[in-house]
Coordinates of C-alpha atoms and ligand atoms in Angstrom, one line a residue:
M1 CA 173.0 -57.2 52.3
V2 CA 172.5 -55.0 48.7
Y3 CA 174.8 -55.2 46.3
F4 CA 176.5 -52.6 44.4
P5 CA 175.3 -52.1 40.2
L6 CA 176.7 -55.1 38.5
P7 CA 178.3 -54.8 34.5
S8 CA 176.1 -56.3 32.6
P9 CA 178.4 -59.2 31.3
A10 CA 179.6 -59.3 27.1
T11 CA 181.6 -62.6 27.4
A12 CA 180.5 -65.7 28.2
L13 CA 180.5 -66.7 32.0
T14 CA 181.6 -68.9 34.6
V15 CA 180.0 -70.2 37.6
P16 CA 183.3 -70.6 39.8
K17 CA 183.9 -73.8 41.8
L18 CA 183.5 -74.2 45.4
G19 CA 185.3 -76.4 47.8
E20 CA 182.6 -78.7 49.6
A21 CA 183.0 -77.2 53.0
D22 CA 183.0 -73.9 51.6
G23 CA 180.1 -73.8 50.4
I24 CA 176.2 -73.8 52.0
F25 CA 173.6 -76.3 51.1
L26 CA 171.6 -74.3 48.5
S27 CA 171.0 -70.9 46.5
L28 CA 167.9 -70.0 45.2
V29 CA 167.8 -67.6 42.6
L30 CA 164.8 -65.2 42.1
P31 CA 164.9 -63.2 38.6
T32 CA 162.7 -60.2 39.4
Y33 CA 161.3 -57.9 36.8
N34 CA 158.0 -55.7 38.4
E35 CA 158.2 -58.1 40.7
G36 CA 157.1 -55.6 43.4
E37 CA 153.4 -57.0 44.3
N38 CA 154.9 -60.2 44.5
I39 CA 158.2 -60.8 46.2
Q40 CA 157.6 -60.3 49.6
A41 CA 154.7 -63.2 49.7
M42 CA 157.6 -65.1 47.8
V43 CA 160.2 -64.8 50.3
T44 CA 158.0 -65.4 53.0
T45 CA 156.9 -68.5 51.5
L46 CA 160.0 -69.6 50.3
V47 CA 162.1 -68.8 54.0
K48 CA 158.8 -71.0 55.4
L49 CA 159.7 -73.8 53.4
L50 CA 163.2 -73.8 54.0
E51 CA 163.9 -72.6 57.3
N52 CA 163.0 -76.1 59.9
R53 CA 165.4 -78.1 57.9
W54 CA 168.2 -75.8 56.3
S55 CA 168.2 -73.0 58.6
G56 CA 171.7 -71.3 57.9
Q57 CA 172.0 -73.8 55.1
Y58 CA 170.9 -71.8 52.3
E59 CA 169.7 -68.1 50.4
L60 CA 168.1 -66.4 48.4
I61 CA 169.0 -64.1 45.9
V62 CA 167.3 -61.9 44.3
V63 CA 168.6 -60.5 40.7
D64 CA 166.7 -57.7 39.8
D65 CA 167.1 -55.7 36.8
D66 CA 166.1 -52.3 38.2
S67 CA 162.5 -52.6 37.6
P68 CA 160.4 -49.6 37.1
D69 CA 158.0 -50.5 40.7
L70 CA 161.5 -50.9 42.4
T71 CA 161.5 -54.6 43.3
W72 CA 165.2 -54.4 44.4
Q73 CA 164.1 -51.9 46.8
K74 CA 161.2 -53.3 48.2
A75 CA 163.2 -56.7 48.4
F76 CA 166.5 -55.2 50.2
N77 CA 163.7 -53.8 52.9
L78 CA 162.5 -57.3 53.7
S79 CA 166.3 -58.6 54.0
D80 CA 166.4 -56.9 57.5
T81 CA 163.8 -59.1 58.6
Y82 CA 165.4 -62.5 56.5
P83 CA 168.8 -62.0 56.9
Q84 CA 169.3 -65.2 54.4
L85 CA 167.9 -62.7 51.5
R86 CA 170.7 -61.2 49.1
V87 CA 169.3 -58.7 46.5
I88 CA 171.2 -57.6 43.6
R89 CA 170.0 -54.8 41.9
R90 CA 171.6 -54.8 37.7
T91 CA 171.5 -51.2 36.1
E92 CA 172.8 -52.3 32.5
G93 CA 171.3 -54.1 30.7
R94 CA 168.9 -56.9 31.5
G95 CA 168.3 -60.1 30.5
L96 CA 166.4 -63.5 32.4
S97 CA 168.9 -66.0 31.9
T98 CA 172.1 -64.0 32.9
A99 CA 170.1 -62.2 36.1
V100 CA 170.2 -65.9 36.9
I101 CA 173.9 -67.0 36.0
R102 CA 175.0 -63.2 37.9
G103 CA 173.4 -64.2 40.5
W104 CA 174.5 -67.9 40.4
Q105 CA 178.4 -66.1 40.2
E106 CA 178.0 -64.9 43.7
A107 CA 176.0 -67.9 45.2
R108 CA 177.7 -69.6 48.3
G109 CA 175.4 -72.8 47.9
N110 CA 176.8 -76.4 46.2
F111 CA 173.1 -76.6 44.9
L112 CA 172.0 -73.2 42.5
G113 CA 168.2 -72.9 41.8
V114 CA 166.0 -70.6 40.4
I115 CA 162.8 -70.1 40.2
D116 CA 160.2 -67.4 39.2
A117 CA 159.3 -64.6 42.0
D118 CA 155.6 -64.2 40.5
L119 CA 154.5 -67.8 42.1
Q120 CA 153.5 -69.5 39.2
H121 CA 156.1 -72.2 40.1
P122 CA 154.7 -73.3 43.8
P123 CA 157.4 -72.9 45.8
Q124 CA 156.9 -76.4 47.8
V125 CA 157.8 -78.0 44.7
L126 CA 160.9 -77.0 45.5
L127 CA 161.0 -79.9 48.0
A128 CA 160.6 -82.4 45.7
L129 CA 163.6 -80.9 43.5
L130 CA 165.8 -80.9 46.8
A131 CA 165.2 -85.1 46.8
E132 CA 166.4 -85.3 43.6
M133 CA 169.5 -83.4 44.2
E134 CA 170.1 -85.5 47.6
R135 CA 169.9 -88.4 46.0
G136 CA 172.8 -87.7 43.5
A137 CA 170.9 -85.8 40.3
D138 CA 173.0 -83.1 38.3
L139 CA 170.1 -81.2 37.6
A140 CA 166.8 -81.7 38.8
V141 CA 164.1 -79.6 36.4
A142 CA 160.1 -78.7 37.2
S143 CA 158.4 -80.3 34.4
R144 CA 154.7 -79.1 33.1
H145 CA 154.7 -82.0 31.0
Q146 CA 155.9 -84.6 33.6
S147 CA 153.6 -87.0 35.5
G148 CA 150.8 -84.6 38.0
G149 CA 152.0 -81.9 35.5
G150 CA 150.6 -79.3 33.6
V151 CA 149.7 -75.6 33.1
S152 CA 146.4 -73.7 34.2
Q153 CA 144.5 -71.9 32.1
W154 CA 146.6 -71.4 29.4
S155 CA 145.3 -70.2 26.0
L156 CA 145.5 -72.5 23.0
V157 CA 147.6 -70.2 21.5
R158 CA 150.0 -70.4 23.9
R159 CA 150.0 -74.2 24.3
L160 CA 150.5 -74.3 20.8
L161 CA 153.5 -72.0 20.7
S162 CA 155.3 -73.8 23.8
R163 CA 154.7 -76.8 22.1
G164 CA 155.6 -75.8 18.8
A165 CA 158.9 -74.4 20.1
Q166 CA 159.7 -77.6 21.8
M167 CA 159.5 -79.6 18.4
L168 CA 162.0 -76.7 16.9
G169 CA 164.1 -77.2 19.0
L170 CA 164.4 -81.3 18.9
L171 CA 164.9 -80.9 14.6
I172 CA 167.8 -78.1 15.9
L173 CA 169.0 -79.3 19.1
P174 CA 167.7 -83.5 19.8
E175 CA 171.0 -83.8 22.5
V176 CA 170.2 -81.4 24.5
I177 CA 165.9 -81.1 24.2
G178 CA 165.4 -84.5 23.7
R179 CA 166.6 -84.6 27.3
L180 CA 164.4 -82.3 28.9
S181 CA 160.3 -82.9 28.4
D182 CA 160.2 -79.3 29.5
P183 CA 163.4 -77.5 28.1
M184 CA 161.2 -74.2 28.4
S185 CA 161.2 -74.3 32.0
G186 CA 162.7 -71.9 34.1
F187 CA 162.4 -73.6 37.7
F188 CA 165.3 -75.7 38.6
L189 CA 168.3 -76.8 40.6
V190 CA 171.2 -77.9 39.1
R191 CA 175.0 -78.9 41.4
R192 CA 177.5 -76.3 41.3
Q193 CA 180.0 -78.8 40.4
A194 CA 178.0 -79.7 37.1
I195 CA 178.7 -76.1 35.6
A196 CA 181.4 -75.0 37.5
D197 CA 183.7 -73.0 35.0
C198 CA 181.8 -74.3 31.8
P199 CA 181.4 -70.5 29.9
L200 CA 177.5 -69.9 30.0
S201 CA 176.3 -67.9 27.5
P202 CA 172.6 -68.5 27.0
V203 CA 170.2 -65.6 24.8
G204 CA 167.1 -64.8 26.3
Y205 CA 164.8 -66.2 28.5
K206 CA 166.1 -70.6 28.6
I207 CA 168.5 -70.8 31.0
L208 CA 168.1 -74.5 31.0
I209 CA 168.8 -75.6 27.5
E210 CA 171.6 -73.5 27.9
V211 CA 173.1 -75.6 31.3
T212 CA 172.1 -79.1 30.3
A213 CA 173.7 -78.5 26.7
R214 CA 176.9 -77.0 28.3
G215 CA 177.4 -78.5 32.2
R216 CA 178.2 -82.0 33.0
I217 CA 174.8 -83.7 33.5
R218 CA 175.0 -87.0 34.1
W219 CA 171.9 -87.7 36.1
L220 CA 169.1 -85.4 34.9
A221 CA 165.6 -85.7 37.4
E222 CA 162.3 -84.3 36.5
V223 CA 159.4 -83.8 39.0
G224 CA 155.7 -83.0 37.7
Y225 CA 153.7 -79.3 38.7
V226 CA 151.4 -77.1 37.5
F227 CA 152.0 -74.0 36.2
Q228 CA 149.9 -71.7 38.2
E229 CA 148.4 -68.7 37.1
R230 CA 149.3 -65.2 38.0
R231 CA 148.0 -63.4 41.0
S232 CA 149.8 -59.8 40.0
G233 CA 152.3 -58.1 37.5
Q234 CA 152.3 -58.9 34.3
S235 CA 154.6 -61.7 32.1
K236 CA 157.6 -60.4 30.0
V237 CA 157.3 -62.6 27.7
T238 CA 156.9 -61.2 24.2
W239 CA 157.9 -62.2 20.7
R240 CA 161.2 -61.4 21.1
Q241 CA 161.9 -64.1 23.6
Y242 CA 160.6 -66.7 21.4
V243 CA 163.2 -65.2 18.2
E244 CA 165.6 -65.5 21.1
Y245 CA 164.6 -69.1 21.8
L246 CA 165.6 -69.8 18.3
Q247 CA 167.9 -67.5 18.2
H248 CA 170.4 -69.6 21.0
L249 CA 169.7 -73.1 19.7
C250 CA 171.2 -72.2 16.5
K251 CA 174.1 -71.0 18.7
L252 CA 174.1 -73.9 20.4
R253 CA 173.9 -75.8 17.8
L254 CA 176.8 -74.2 15.6
S255 CA 178.9 -74.7 19.0
L256 CA 178.4 -78.3 19.7
S257 CA 178.9 -79.0 16.2
S258 CA 182.0 -77.1 16.0
R259 CA 183.9 -80.2 16.5
F260 CA 181.9 -82.2 14.0
L261 CA 182.6 -79.0 11.6
Q262 CA 186.7 -79.3 11.8
F263 CA 185.9 -83.4 11.9
C264 CA 184.7 -83.4 8.3
A265 CA 187.3 -80.4 7.2
V266 CA 190.0 -82.1 8.0
G267 CA 187.8 -85.4 6.3
L268 CA 188.0 -83.0 3.8
T269 CA 191.6 -82.2 3.1
G270 CA 191.6 -86.1 3.6
V271 CA 189.1 -87.0 0.7
A272 CA 192.1 -84.6 -1.4
V273 CA 194.4 -87.0 -1.0
D274 CA 192.3 -89.9 -1.6
M275 CA 191.2 -88.5 -4.6
A276 CA 194.7 -87.7 -5.9
I277 CA 196.1 -91.6 -4.8
L278 CA 193.4 -92.8 -6.4
F279 CA 194.0 -90.7 -9.5
I280 CA 197.6 -91.4 -9.8
L281 CA 197.3 -95.0 -9.0
T282 CA 194.1 -95.8 -11.0
E283 CA 194.4 -93.8 -14.1
P284 CA 195.7 -95.6 -17.5
S285 CA 198.8 -93.4 -18.4
L286 CA 200.0 -93.4 -14.2
G287 CA 199.6 -96.5 -12.1
D288 CA 196.8 -97.8 -13.9
L289 CA 196.7 -100.0 -10.9
P290 CA 193.0 -102.3 -10.1
L291 CA 190.3 -100.0 -8.1
S292 CA 190.4 -102.1 -4.7
R293 CA 193.7 -102.4 -4.4
S294 CA 194.6 -98.4 -5.2
K295 CA 191.5 -97.5 -2.6
I296 CA 193.4 -99.3 0.0
I297 CA 196.8 -97.7 -1.0
A298 CA 194.4 -94.2 -0.9
A299 CA 192.5 -94.6 2.2
Q300 CA 195.7 -95.5 4.3
L301 CA 197.2 -92.1 3.2
A302 CA 194.3 -90.4 3.8
I303 CA 193.5 -91.7 7.4
L304 CA 197.5 -91.1 8.5
N305 CA 196.5 -87.4 7.3
N306 CA 193.5 -87.0 8.9
F307 CA 194.9 -88.3 12.3
F308 CA 197.4 -85.8 11.9
W309 CA 195.3 -82.9 12.0
N310 CA 192.5 -84.5 14.4
D311 CA 194.7 -85.1 16.8
R312 CA 196.4 -81.8 16.3
W313 CA 193.1 -79.7 15.8
T314 CA 190.3 -81.4 16.3
F315 CA 190.6 -83.0 19.5
Q316 CA 193.4 -80.9 20.4
D317 CA 191.7 -80.0 24.2
L318 CA 191.3 -84.2 24.6
T319 CA 194.8 -84.5 24.2
Q320 CA 196.8 -81.9 26.4
G321 CA 199.3 -83.3 28.5
Q322 CA 199.0 -86.9 26.8
N323 CA 201.5 -86.6 23.6
S324 CA 203.5 -89.5 24.9
P325 CA 204.6 -91.3 22.1
S326 CA 203.2 -94.5 23.3
Q327 CA 200.0 -91.9 24.2
V328 CA 199.7 -90.6 20.3
S329 CA 200.5 -94.6 19.2
K330 CA 197.5 -95.8 20.9
R331 CA 195.4 -93.6 19.4
L332 CA 196.4 -93.9 16.3
L333 CA 196.2 -97.1 16.4
K334 CA 192.6 -97.2 17.5
F335 CA 192.0 -94.4 14.2
N336 CA 193.1 -96.6 12.1
L337 CA 191.8 -99.1 13.8
I338 CA 188.1 -97.5 13.5
C339 CA 188.8 -96.1 9.8
W340 CA 190.0 -99.5 8.3
A341 CA 186.2 -100.8 9.7
G342 CA 184.7 -97.4 8.2
L343 CA 187.2 -98.3 5.3
G344 CA 185.5 -102.1 4.9
I345 CA 181.9 -99.7 4.5
N346 CA 183.1 -97.2 2.6
L347 CA 184.3 -100.2 -0.2
G348 CA 181.1 -102.2 0.2
L349 CA 178.8 -98.8 -0.7
L350 CA 181.2 -97.5 -2.9
N351 CA 180.9 -100.9 -4.8
F352 CA 177.1 -100.9 -4.5
F353 CA 176.6 -97.6 -5.4
F354 CA 179.0 -97.9 -8.2
N355 CA 178.0 -101.6 -9.6
F356 CA 174.7 -102.0 -8.1
S357 CA 173.0 -98.2 -8.4
H358 CA 175.7 -97.3 -11.7
F359 CA 176.4 -94.4 -10.2
N360 CA 179.4 -92.3 -11.6
R361 CA 182.8 -94.1 -9.7
Y362 CA 183.9 -90.5 -8.0
L363 CA 180.1 -90.1 -7.1
A364 CA 180.0 -93.5 -5.6
N365 CA 183.0 -92.5 -3.5
A366 CA 181.1 -88.9 -2.6
L367 CA 178.2 -90.2 -1.8
A368 CA 180.3 -93.7 0.6
I369 CA 183.1 -91.1 2.1
A370 CA 180.1 -88.6 3.7
L371 CA 178.1 -91.6 5.2
V372 CA 181.6 -93.2 6.7
T373 CA 182.6 -89.9 7.8
L374 CA 179.7 -89.9 10.3
W375 CA 180.1 -93.4 11.5
N376 CA 184.3 -92.4 11.8
F377 CA 183.5 -89.3 14.1
W378 CA 181.2 -91.0 16.3
F379 CA 183.6 -94.1 17.2
N380 CA 186.5 -91.8 17.3
L381 CA 184.7 -89.1 19.7
K382 CA 183.9 -92.2 21.9
L383 CA 186.8 -94.0 21.6
S384 CA 189.6 -93.0 20.6
W385 CA 190.0 -89.5 22.4
R386 CA 186.9 -89.3 24.4
V387 CA 188.4 -92.0 26.3
T388 CA 191.7 -89.6 26.9
D389 CA 189.0 -87.0 28.1
V390 CA 188.2 -89.3 30.7
Ligands
GDD1 N1 165.8 -59.7 36.1 C1 164.9 -60.4 35.5 N2 165.2 -59.5 33.9 N3 163.8 -61.2 35.4 C2 162.8 -61.3 34.1 C3 163.4 -60.4 33.4 C4 164.3 -59.6 32.9 O1 164.5 -59.2 32.0 N4 161.9 -61.2 32.7 C5 161.5 -61.5 33.2 N5 162.3 -62.0 34.7 C6 161.7 -62.4 36.0 C7 160.0 -62.7 35.6 O2 160.3 -61.0 36.7 C8 159.4 -63.4 37.1 O3 160.1 -63.6 38.3 C9 160.1 -64.6 36.2 O4 161.7 -64.0 35.3 C10 159.3 -65.3 34.5 O5 159.7 -64.1 33.7 P1 157.6 -64.4 33.2 O6 157.5 -63.5 32.2 O7 156.4 -64.4 34.7 O8 157.4 -65.5 32.2 P2 156.4 -66.3 32.2 O9 155.5 -66.1 33.1 O10 156.0 -66.4 30.6 O11 157.3 -67.7 31.8 C11 157.8 -68.6 31.3 O12 159.6 -68.2 31.1 C12 159.7 -68.5 32.8 C13 161.0 -68.4 32.5 O13 162.1 -68.8 31.7 C14 157.3 -69.8 31.3 O14 158.0 -70.6 30.5 C15 157.9 -70.3 32.7 O15 158.2 -71.8 33.1 C16 160.1 -70.1 33.2 O16 159.7 -70.1 34.1
MN2 MN1 155.3 -65.8 35.3

């Protein structure tokens, strides 16, 4: 069955939810660009692998970006023999990651997957991935860096580039790349519910990073495999993919940190309130009150200021529909308790920096506030607002 050319996406793409009963078992996307010499072997191998156990319950979706070698035409000719094969030909724009998501948008499977169409991902590893998904994994990844994994004859340069890219990812996006032993893998299965309606906007080649970062991935399984040598055709990886990988990491870093950046912006208004009250209360010509007592009053007013803005802005996606007076006061109480604990730490740090390190008192206060901000963000996210999310 061939699809008419699909316009390439301008904005984030989402994979639709499906009723469990409506879906089939598996939709496996094969992204292709000039795989005309590999596509027949790929399709027949996959059908042999899946047919006896999942006949009628799986589909293979070739998503071709208008290959000059007419891969889409060759695949379409195969679909007479293999009705479980669907072919999408994209005529606007090119890109591996968006091709995969486009395929998933057309898919009917409860398990969604991607495999390279050049036989470098051994198809039989799919059975091990499916076993993990049937055990309950949200995401099952074929990894070159798990036991039994590896690459065939990769040059030292390519190995170093791949490992270097992984190290860079660990630096920029540890909470995502740290979950994967092979973040560069393009061979994995994901449970549809884990990514349904999540806005996916990958850049370049690495769809797995986007899925891991944006999806609701609680159970992540990995299976070792050996990346094979290409039998025919060429790898499409150029320096451009490495630049796009870096862009992708930075884009995700910014978007995953936007909440933290908002929390810090609110924190800055709190610092202004804190400092202004501290000034008014401690200046000899004004309040002339002792430092600690003034700090406590200043901090409490700053806490109320921060709660108001965080509840209305930073965490507003988590508080929608949970704004009854009791729910808000419960959040305010938790926020206060966490911030009071943070204030205790802040006082300790303030006195340590001021009395032991002999920093200027405003510098000591700013340093103490910076360290306590990390404490406040993490515990408030997990205990004050994330709880409402659940
Ligand atoms: N539709 C579409 N559009 N498919 C593409 C495009 C594109 O722009 N570029 C590449 N592909 C397809 C290829 O036809 C192949 O099926 C698969 O994506 C992988 O492309 P290769 O060019 O063979 O990549 P590689 O062999 O260097 O593999 C590396 O990248 C893969 C994709 O992330 C390795 O990191 C693999 O582990 C990884 O799966
Ligand atoms: Mn390849």
